[in-house]
Short mmCIF file of C-alpha atoms in Angstrom, two decimals:
data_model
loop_
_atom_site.label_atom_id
_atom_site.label_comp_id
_atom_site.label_asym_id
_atom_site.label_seq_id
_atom_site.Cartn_x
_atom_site.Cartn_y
_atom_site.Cartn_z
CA UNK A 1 -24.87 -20.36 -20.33
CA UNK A 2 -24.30 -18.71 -16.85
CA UNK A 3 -26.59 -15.32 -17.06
CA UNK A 4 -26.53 -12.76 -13.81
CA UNK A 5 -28.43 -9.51 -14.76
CA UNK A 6 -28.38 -7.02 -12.04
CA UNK A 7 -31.15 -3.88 -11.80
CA UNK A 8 -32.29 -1.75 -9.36
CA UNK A 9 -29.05 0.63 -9.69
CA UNK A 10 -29.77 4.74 -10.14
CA UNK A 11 -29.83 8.02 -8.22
CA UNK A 12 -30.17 7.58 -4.40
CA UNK A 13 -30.35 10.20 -1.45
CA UNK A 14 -27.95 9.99 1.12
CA UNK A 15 -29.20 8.07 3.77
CA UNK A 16 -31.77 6.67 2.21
CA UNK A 17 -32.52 3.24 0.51
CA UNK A 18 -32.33 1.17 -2.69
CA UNK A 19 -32.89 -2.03 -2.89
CA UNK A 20 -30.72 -4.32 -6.02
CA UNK A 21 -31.73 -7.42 -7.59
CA UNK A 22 -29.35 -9.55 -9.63
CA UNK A 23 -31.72 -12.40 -11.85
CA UNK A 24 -30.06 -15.49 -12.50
CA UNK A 25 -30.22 -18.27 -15.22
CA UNK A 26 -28.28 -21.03 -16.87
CA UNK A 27 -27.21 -22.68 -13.53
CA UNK A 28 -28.79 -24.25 -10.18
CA UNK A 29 -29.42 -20.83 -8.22
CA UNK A 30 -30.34 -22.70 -5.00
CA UNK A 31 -26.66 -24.54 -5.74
CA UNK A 32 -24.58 -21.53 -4.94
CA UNK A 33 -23.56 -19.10 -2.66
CA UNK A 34 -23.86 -15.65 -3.85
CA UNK A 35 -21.70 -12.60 -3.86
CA UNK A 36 -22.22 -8.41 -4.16
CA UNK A 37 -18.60 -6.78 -5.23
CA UNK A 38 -18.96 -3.33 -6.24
CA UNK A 39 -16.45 -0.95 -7.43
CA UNK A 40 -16.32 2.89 -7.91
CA UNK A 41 -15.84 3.51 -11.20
CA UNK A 42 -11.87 3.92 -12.02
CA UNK A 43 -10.91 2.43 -8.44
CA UNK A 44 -10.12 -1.16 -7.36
CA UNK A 45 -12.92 -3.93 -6.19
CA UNK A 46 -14.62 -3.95 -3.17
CA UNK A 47 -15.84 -7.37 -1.49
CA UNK A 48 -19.44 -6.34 -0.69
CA UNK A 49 -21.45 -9.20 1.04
CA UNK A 50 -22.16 -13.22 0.58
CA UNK A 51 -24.85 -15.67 1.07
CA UNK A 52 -24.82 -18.81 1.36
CA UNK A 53 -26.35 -21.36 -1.43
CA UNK A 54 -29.86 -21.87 1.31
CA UNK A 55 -29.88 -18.12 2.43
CA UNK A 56 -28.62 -19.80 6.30
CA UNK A 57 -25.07 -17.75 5.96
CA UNK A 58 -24.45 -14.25 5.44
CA UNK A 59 -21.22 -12.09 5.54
CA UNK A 60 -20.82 -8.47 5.11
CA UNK A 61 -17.65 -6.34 4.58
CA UNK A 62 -17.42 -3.72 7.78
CA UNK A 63 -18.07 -1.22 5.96
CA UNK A 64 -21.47 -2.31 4.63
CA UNK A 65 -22.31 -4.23 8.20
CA UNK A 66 -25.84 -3.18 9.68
CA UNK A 67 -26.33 -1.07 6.79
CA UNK A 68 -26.72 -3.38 3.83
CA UNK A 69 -28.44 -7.10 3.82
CA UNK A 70 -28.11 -9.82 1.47
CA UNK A 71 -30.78 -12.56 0.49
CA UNK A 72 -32.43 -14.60 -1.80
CA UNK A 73 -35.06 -16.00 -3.36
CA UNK A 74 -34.09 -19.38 -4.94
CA UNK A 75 -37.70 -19.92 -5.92
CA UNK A 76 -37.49 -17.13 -8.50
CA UNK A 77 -33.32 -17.51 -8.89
CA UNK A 78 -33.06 -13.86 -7.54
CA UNK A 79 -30.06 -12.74 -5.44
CA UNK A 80 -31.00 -9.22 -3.24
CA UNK A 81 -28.58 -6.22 -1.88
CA UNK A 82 -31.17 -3.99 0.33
CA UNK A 83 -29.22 -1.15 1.16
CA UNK A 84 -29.80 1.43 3.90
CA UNK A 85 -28.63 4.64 5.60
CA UNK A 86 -27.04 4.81 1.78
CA UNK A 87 -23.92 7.47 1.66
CA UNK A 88 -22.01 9.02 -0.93
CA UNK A 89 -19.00 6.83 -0.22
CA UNK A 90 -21.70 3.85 -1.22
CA UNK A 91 -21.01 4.97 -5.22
CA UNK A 92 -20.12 2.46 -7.19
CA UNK A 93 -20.34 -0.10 -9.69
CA UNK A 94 -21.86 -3.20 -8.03
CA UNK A 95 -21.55 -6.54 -9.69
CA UNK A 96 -22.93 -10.11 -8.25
CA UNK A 97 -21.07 -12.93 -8.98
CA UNK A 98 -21.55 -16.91 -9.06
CA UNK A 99 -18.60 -18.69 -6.87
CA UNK A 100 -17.13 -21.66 -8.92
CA UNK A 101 -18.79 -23.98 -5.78
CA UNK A 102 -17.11 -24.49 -2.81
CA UNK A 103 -15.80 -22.10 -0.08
CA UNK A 104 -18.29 -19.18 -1.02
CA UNK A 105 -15.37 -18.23 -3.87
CA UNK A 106 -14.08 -17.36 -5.82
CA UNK A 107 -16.20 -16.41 -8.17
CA UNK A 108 -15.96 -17.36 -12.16
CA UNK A 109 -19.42 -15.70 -13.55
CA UNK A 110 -20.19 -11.67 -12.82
CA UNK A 111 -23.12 -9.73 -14.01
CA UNK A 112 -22.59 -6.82 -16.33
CA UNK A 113 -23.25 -4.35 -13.34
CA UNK A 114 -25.58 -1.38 -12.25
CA UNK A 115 -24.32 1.76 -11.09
CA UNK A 116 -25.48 3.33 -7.86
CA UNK A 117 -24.83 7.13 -7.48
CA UNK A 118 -25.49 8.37 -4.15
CA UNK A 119 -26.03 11.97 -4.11
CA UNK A 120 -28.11 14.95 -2.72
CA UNK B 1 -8.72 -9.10 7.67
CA UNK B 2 -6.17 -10.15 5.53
CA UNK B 3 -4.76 -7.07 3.40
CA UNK B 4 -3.14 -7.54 -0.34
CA UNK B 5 -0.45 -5.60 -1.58
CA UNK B 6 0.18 -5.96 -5.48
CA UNK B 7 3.19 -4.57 -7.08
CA UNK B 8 4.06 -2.64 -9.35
CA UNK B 9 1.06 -0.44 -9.37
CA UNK B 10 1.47 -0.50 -12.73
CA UNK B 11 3.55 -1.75 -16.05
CA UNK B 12 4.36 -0.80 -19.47
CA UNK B 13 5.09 -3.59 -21.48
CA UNK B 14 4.98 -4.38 -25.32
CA UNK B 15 3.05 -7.30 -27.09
CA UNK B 16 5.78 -10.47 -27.22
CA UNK B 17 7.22 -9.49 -23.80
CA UNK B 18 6.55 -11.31 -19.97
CA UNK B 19 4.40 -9.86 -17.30
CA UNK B 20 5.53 -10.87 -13.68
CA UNK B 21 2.98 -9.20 -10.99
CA UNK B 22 3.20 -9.71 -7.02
CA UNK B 23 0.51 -10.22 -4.50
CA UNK B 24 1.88 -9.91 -1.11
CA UNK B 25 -0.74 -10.91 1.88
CA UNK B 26 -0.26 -9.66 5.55
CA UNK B 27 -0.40 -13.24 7.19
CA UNK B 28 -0.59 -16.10 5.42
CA UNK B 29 -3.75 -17.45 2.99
CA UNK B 30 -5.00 -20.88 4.21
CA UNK B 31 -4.66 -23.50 1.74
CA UNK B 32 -3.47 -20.99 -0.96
CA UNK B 33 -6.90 -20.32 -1.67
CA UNK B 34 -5.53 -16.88 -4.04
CA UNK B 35 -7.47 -16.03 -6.93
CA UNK B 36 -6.26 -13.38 -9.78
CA UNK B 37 -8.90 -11.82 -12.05
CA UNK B 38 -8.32 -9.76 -14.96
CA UNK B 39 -10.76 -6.72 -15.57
CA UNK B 40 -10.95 -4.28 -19.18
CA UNK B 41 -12.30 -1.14 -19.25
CA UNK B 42 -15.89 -1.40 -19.11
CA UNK B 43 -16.37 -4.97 -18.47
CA UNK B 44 -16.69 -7.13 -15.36
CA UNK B 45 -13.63 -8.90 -13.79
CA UNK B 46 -13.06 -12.20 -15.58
CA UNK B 47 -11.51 -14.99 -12.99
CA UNK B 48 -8.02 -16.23 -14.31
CA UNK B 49 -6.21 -18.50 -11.90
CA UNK B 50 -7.97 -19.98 -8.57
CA UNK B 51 -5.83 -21.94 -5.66
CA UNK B 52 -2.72 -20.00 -6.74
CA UNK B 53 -1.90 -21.81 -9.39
CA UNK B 54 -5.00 -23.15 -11.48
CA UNK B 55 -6.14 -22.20 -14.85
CA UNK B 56 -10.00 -20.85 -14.97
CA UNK B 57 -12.13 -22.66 -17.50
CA UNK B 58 -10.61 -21.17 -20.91
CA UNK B 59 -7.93 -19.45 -19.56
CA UNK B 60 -4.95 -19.40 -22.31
CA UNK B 61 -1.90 -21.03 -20.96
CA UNK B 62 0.49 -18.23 -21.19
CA UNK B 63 -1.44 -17.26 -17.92
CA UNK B 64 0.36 -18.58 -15.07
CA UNK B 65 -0.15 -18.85 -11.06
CA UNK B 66 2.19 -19.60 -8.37
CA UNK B 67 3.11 -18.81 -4.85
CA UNK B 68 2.18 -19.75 -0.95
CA UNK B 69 2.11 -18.26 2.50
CA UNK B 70 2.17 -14.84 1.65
CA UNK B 71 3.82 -14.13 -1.45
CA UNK B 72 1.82 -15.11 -4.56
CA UNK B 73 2.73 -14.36 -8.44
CA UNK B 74 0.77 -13.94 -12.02
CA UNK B 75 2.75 -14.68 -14.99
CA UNK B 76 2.10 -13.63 -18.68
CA UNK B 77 4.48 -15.55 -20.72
CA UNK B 78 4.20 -13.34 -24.34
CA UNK B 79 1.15 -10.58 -23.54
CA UNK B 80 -1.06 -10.64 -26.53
CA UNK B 81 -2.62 -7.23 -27.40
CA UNK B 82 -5.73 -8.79 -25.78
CA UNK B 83 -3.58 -8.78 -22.43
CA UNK B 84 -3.50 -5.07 -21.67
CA UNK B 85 -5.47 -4.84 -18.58
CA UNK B 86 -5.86 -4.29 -14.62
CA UNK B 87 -5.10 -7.51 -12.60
CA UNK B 88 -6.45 -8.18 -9.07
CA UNK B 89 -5.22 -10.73 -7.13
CA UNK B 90 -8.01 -11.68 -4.13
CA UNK B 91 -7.83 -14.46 -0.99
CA UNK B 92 -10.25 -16.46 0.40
CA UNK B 93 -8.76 -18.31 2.34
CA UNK B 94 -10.74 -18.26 5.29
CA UNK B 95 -14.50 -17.64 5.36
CA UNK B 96 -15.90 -13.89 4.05
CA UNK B 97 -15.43 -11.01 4.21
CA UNK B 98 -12.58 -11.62 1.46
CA UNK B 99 -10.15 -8.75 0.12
CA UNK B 100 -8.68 -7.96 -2.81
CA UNK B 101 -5.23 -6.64 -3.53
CA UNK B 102 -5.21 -2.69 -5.17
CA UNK B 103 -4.57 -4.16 -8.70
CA UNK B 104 -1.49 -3.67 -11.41
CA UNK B 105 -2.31 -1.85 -14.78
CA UNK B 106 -0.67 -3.64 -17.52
CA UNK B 107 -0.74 -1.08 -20.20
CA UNK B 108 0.94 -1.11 -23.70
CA UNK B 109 4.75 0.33 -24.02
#
């Protein structure tokens, strides 16, 4: 069974820094690319960022771009969101997700989620 | 970017009836690589259809997919009580950063 348990989530300052971690089990971490959607609580999804399956590739949505970065530690089957210069517009569920294997999605397992609240 | 526009916004419907909701992309999605995920309240999306018109693992098949270019449709045959939900259709069609479409509420009449 496909198991993605994301932590790190909690009370952050604007512009400053938290740093998630999403632990995954039942599958071939180093196998697939990896994905950060996040979503404020009663709103729509947000694509966040992806990495490749090797860590090589990484995307970002603009909004997240030079702010946020994505990687991985396949050895320990750990994806990572570090995110910096946080703001209050960063509040939100944030969920990382398996893709089904090709083409970085889409993706067919999701973590439970941990909530970020940015705020002063 | 490729933008997605679902419609209605939202629904009212009754258990036994047929859900038909729109995703409408900007330009077109490469190889019809659309996606349509259904989320509850509290709970992480769950993926339904993939490349427009295929069925997830263990997706019922009153779900259904179709669609190309840049109009793309979910149909719910007869909504079980189970069915009431948001829907989001999302493309990735090309490589990341995807999008997903605004969602449609299917609540109970």
């Amino acid at each position: 069974e496909v198991l993605l348990l994301e932590s790190g989530g909690g009370l952050g300052q604007p512009g400053g820094s938290l740093r998630l971690s999403c632990a995954a089990s039942g599958f071939i971490f180093s196998s697939y690319a990896m994905t950060w959607v996040r979503q404020v609580p009663g709103k729509g999804l947000e694509y966040v960022s992806t990495i490749s399956d090797n860590g090589g590739s990484t995307f970002y949505a603009d909004s997240v771009k030079g702010r946020f970065t994505i990687s991985r530690d396949n050895s320990k089957s750990t994806l990572y969101l570090q995110m910096n210069t946080l703001r209050a517009e960063d509040t939100a569920i944030y969920y990382c997700a398996k893709d089904v294997g090709s083409n970085y999605s889409p993706w067919n397992d999701w973590g439970q989620g941990t909530l970020v609240t940015i705020s002063s | 970017e490729i933008v997605l526009t679902q419609s209605p916004g939202s629904m009212s419907l009754s258990p036994g009836e047929r859900a038909t909701l729109s995703c409408r992309a900007s330009q077109s999605v490469s190889n019809s690589y659309l996606a349509w995920y259904q989320q509850k309240p509290g709970q992480a999306p769950r993926l339904l259809i993939f490349g427009a018109s295929s069925r997830a693992s263990g997706i019922p098949d009153r779900f259904s997919g179709s669609g190309s270019g840049t109009d793309f449709t979910l149909t719910i045959s007869r909504l079980e009580p189970e069915d009431f939900a948001v829907y989001y259709c999302q493309q990735y069609g090309s490589s990341p950063p995807f999008s997903f479409g605004p969602g449609t509420k299917v609540d109970i009449k």
